[in-house]
mmCIF file of N, CA and C in Angstrom:
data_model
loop_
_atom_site.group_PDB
_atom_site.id
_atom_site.type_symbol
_atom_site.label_atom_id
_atom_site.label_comp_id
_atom_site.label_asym_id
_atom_site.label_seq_id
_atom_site.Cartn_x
_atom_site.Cartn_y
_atom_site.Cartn_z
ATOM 1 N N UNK X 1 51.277 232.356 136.571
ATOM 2 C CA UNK X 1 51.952 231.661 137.660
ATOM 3 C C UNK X 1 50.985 231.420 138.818
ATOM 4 N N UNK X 2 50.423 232.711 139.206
ATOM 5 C CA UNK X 2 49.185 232.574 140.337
ATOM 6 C C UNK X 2 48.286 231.481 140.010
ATOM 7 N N UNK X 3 47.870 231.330 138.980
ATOM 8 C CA UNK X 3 46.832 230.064 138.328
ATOM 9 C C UNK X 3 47.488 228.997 138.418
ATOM 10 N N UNK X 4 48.192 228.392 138.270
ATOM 11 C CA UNK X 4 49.372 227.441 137.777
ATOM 12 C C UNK X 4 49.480 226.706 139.654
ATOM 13 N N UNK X 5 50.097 228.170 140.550
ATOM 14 C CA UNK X 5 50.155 227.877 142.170
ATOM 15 C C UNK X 5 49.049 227.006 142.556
ATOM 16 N N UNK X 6 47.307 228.003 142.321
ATOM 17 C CA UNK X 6 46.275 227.602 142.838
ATOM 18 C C UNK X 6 45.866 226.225 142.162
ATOM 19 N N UNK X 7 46.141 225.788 141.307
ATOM 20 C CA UNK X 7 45.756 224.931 140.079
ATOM 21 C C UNK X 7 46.353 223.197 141.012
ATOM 22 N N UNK X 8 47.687 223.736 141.461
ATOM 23 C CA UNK X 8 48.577 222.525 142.428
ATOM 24 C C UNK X 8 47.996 222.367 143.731
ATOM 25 N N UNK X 9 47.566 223.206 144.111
ATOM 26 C CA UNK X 9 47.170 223.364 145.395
ATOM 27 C C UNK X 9 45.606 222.803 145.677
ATOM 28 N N UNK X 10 45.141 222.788 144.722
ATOM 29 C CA UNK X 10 43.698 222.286 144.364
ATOM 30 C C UNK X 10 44.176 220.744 144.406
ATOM 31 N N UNK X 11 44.776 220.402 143.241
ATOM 32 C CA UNK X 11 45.050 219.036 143.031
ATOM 33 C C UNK X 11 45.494 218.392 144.470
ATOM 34 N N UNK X 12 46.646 218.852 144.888
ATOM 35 C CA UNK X 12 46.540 218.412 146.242
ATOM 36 C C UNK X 12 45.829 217.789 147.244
ATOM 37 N N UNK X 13 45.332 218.843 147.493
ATOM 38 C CA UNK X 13 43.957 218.542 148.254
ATOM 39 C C UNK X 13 43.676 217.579 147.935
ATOM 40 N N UNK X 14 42.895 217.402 146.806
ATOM 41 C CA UNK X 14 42.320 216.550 145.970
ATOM 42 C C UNK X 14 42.983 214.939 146.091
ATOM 43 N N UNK X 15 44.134 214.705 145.873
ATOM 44 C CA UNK X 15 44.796 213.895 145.849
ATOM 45 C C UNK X 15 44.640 213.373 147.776
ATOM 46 N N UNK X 16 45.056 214.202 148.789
ATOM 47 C CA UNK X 16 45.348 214.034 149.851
ATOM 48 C C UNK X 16 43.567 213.613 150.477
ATOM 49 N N UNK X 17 42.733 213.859 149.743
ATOM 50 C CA UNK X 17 41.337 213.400 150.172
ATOM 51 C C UNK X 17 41.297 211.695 149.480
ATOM 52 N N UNK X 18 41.801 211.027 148.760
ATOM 53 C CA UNK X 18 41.892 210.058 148.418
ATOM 54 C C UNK X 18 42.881 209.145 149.190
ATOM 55 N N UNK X 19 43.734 209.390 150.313
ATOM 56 C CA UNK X 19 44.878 209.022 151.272
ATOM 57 C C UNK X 19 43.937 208.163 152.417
ATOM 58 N N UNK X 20 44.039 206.647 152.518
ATOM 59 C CA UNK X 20 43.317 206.232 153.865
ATOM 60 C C UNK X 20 44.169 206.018 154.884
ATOM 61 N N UNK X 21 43.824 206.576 155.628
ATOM 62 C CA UNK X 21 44.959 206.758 156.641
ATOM 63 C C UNK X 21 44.597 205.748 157.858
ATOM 64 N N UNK X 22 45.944 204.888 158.124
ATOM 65 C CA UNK X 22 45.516 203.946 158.721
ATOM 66 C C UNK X 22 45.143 204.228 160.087
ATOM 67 N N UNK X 23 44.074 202.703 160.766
ATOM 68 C CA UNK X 23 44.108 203.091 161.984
ATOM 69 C C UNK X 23 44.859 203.136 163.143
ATOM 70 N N UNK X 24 44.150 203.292 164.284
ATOM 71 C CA UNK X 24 45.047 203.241 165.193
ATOM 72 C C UNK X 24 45.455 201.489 165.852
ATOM 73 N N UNK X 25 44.309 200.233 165.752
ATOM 74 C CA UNK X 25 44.990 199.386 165.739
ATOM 75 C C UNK X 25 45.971 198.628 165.017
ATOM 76 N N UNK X 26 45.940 199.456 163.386
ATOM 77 C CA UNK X 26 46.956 199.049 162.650
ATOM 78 C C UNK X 26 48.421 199.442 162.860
ATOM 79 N N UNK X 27 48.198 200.914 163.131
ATOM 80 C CA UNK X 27 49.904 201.617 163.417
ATOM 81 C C UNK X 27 50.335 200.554 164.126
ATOM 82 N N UNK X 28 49.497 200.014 165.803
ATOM 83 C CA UNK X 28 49.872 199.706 167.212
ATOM 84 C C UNK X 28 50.863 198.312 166.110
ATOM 85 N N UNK X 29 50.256 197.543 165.459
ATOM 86 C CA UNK X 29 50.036 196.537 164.831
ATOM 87 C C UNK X 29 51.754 196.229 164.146
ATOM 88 N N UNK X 30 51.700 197.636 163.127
ATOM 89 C CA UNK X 30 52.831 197.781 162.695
ATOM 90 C C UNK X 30 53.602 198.136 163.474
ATOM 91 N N UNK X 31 54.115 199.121 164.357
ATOM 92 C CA UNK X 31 55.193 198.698 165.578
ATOM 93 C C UNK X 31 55.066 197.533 166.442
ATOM 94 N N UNK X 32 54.536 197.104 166.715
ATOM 95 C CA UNK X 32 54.743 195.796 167.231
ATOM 96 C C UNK X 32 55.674 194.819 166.380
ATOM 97 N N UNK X 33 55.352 194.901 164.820
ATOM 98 C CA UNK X 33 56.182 193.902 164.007
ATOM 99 C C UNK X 33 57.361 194.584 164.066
ATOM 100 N N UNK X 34 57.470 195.960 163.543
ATOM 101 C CA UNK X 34 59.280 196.405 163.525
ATOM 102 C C UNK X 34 59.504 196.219 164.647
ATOM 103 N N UNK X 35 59.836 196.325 165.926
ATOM 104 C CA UNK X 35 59.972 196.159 167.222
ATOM 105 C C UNK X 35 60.629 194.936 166.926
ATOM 106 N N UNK X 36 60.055 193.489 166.688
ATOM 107 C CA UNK X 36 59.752 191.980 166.778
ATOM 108 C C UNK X 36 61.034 192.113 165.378
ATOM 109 N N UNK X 37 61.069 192.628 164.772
ATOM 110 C CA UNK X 37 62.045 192.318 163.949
ATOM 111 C C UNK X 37 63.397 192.790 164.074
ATOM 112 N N UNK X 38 63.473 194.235 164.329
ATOM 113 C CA UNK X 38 64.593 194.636 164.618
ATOM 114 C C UNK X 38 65.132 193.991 165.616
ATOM 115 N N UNK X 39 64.473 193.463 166.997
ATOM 116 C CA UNK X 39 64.715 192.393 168.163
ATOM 117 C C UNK X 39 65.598 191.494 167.441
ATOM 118 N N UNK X 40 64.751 190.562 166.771
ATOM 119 C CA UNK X 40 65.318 189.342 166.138
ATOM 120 C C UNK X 40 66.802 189.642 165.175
ATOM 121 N N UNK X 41 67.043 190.573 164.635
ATOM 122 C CA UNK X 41 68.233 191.508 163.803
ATOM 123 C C UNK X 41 69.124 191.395 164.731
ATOM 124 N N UNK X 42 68.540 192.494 165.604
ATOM 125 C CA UNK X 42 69.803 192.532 166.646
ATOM 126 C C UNK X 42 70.263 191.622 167.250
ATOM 127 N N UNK X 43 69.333 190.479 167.602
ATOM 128 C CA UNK X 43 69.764 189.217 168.713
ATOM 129 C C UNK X 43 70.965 188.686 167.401
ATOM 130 N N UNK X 44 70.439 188.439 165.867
ATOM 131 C CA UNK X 44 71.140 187.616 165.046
ATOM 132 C C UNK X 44 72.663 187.855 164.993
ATOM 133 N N UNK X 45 72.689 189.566 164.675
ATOM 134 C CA UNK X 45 73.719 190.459 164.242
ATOM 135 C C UNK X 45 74.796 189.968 165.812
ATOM 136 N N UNK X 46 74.194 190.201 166.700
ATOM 137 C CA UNK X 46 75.120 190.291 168.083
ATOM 138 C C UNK X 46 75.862 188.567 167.976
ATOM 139 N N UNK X 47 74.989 187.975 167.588
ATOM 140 C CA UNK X 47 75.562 186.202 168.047
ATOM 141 C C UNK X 47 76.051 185.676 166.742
ATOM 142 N N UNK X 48 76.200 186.237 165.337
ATOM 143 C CA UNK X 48 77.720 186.457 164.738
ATOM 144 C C UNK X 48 78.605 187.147 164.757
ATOM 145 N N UNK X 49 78.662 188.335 165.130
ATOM 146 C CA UNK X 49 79.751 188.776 165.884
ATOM 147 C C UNK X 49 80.607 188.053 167.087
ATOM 148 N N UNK X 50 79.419 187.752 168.027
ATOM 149 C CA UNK X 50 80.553 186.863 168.892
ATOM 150 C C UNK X 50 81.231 186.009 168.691
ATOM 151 N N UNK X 51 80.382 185.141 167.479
ATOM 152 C CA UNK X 51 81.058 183.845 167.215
ATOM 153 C C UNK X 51 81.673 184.394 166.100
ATOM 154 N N UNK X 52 82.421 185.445 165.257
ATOM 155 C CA UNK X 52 83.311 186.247 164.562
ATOM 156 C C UNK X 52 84.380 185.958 165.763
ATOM 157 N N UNK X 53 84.425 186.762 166.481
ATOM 158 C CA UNK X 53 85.411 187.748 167.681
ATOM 159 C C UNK X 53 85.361 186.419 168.314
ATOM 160 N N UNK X 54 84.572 185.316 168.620
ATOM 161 C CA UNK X 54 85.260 184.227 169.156
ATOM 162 C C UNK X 54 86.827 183.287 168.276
ATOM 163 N N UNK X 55 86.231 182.952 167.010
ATOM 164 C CA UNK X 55 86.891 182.740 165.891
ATOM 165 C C UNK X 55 88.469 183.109 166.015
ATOM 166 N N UNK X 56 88.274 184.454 165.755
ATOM 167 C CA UNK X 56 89.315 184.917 164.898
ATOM 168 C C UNK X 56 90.094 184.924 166.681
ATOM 169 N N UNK X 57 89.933 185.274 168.374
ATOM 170 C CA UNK X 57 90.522 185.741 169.044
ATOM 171 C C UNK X 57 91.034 183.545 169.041
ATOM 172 N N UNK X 58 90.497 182.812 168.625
ATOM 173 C CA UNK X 58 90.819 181.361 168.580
ATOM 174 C C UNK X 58 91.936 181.497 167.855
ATOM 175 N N UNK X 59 92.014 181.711 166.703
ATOM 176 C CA UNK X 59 92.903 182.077 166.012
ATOM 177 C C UNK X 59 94.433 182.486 166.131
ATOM 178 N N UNK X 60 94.299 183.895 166.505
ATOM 179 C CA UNK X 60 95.344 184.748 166.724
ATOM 180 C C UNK X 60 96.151 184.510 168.088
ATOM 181 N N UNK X 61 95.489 183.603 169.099
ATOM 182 C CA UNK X 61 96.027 183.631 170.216
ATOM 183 C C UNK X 61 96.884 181.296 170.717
#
């Protein structure tokens, strides 16, 4: 079992030395786009709803 532990733990490593970890103008890069998208989501999501809840209060009243 002890062999088997150290044996994973090696590989690991191993594996986690092959990981390129991005930089720091890329992260900045990638939040900037989710930011820019979720924006655009939310603006979309909010202005069918209104025009939902405009609709249907056309409707019912």
């Amino acid at each position: 079992m002890k062999n088997t532990l150290s044996q994973t733990i090696h590989n690991a490593k191993m594996e986690l030395a092959k990981v390129i970890f991005p930089t720091k103008p890329q992260v900045k890069q990638a939040f900037i786009a989710v930011i820019a998208v979720v924006t655009f989501v939310v603006l979309f999501l909010a202005l069918v709803d209104f025009i939902m809840s405009s609709t249907v209060s056309a409707i019912l009243s």
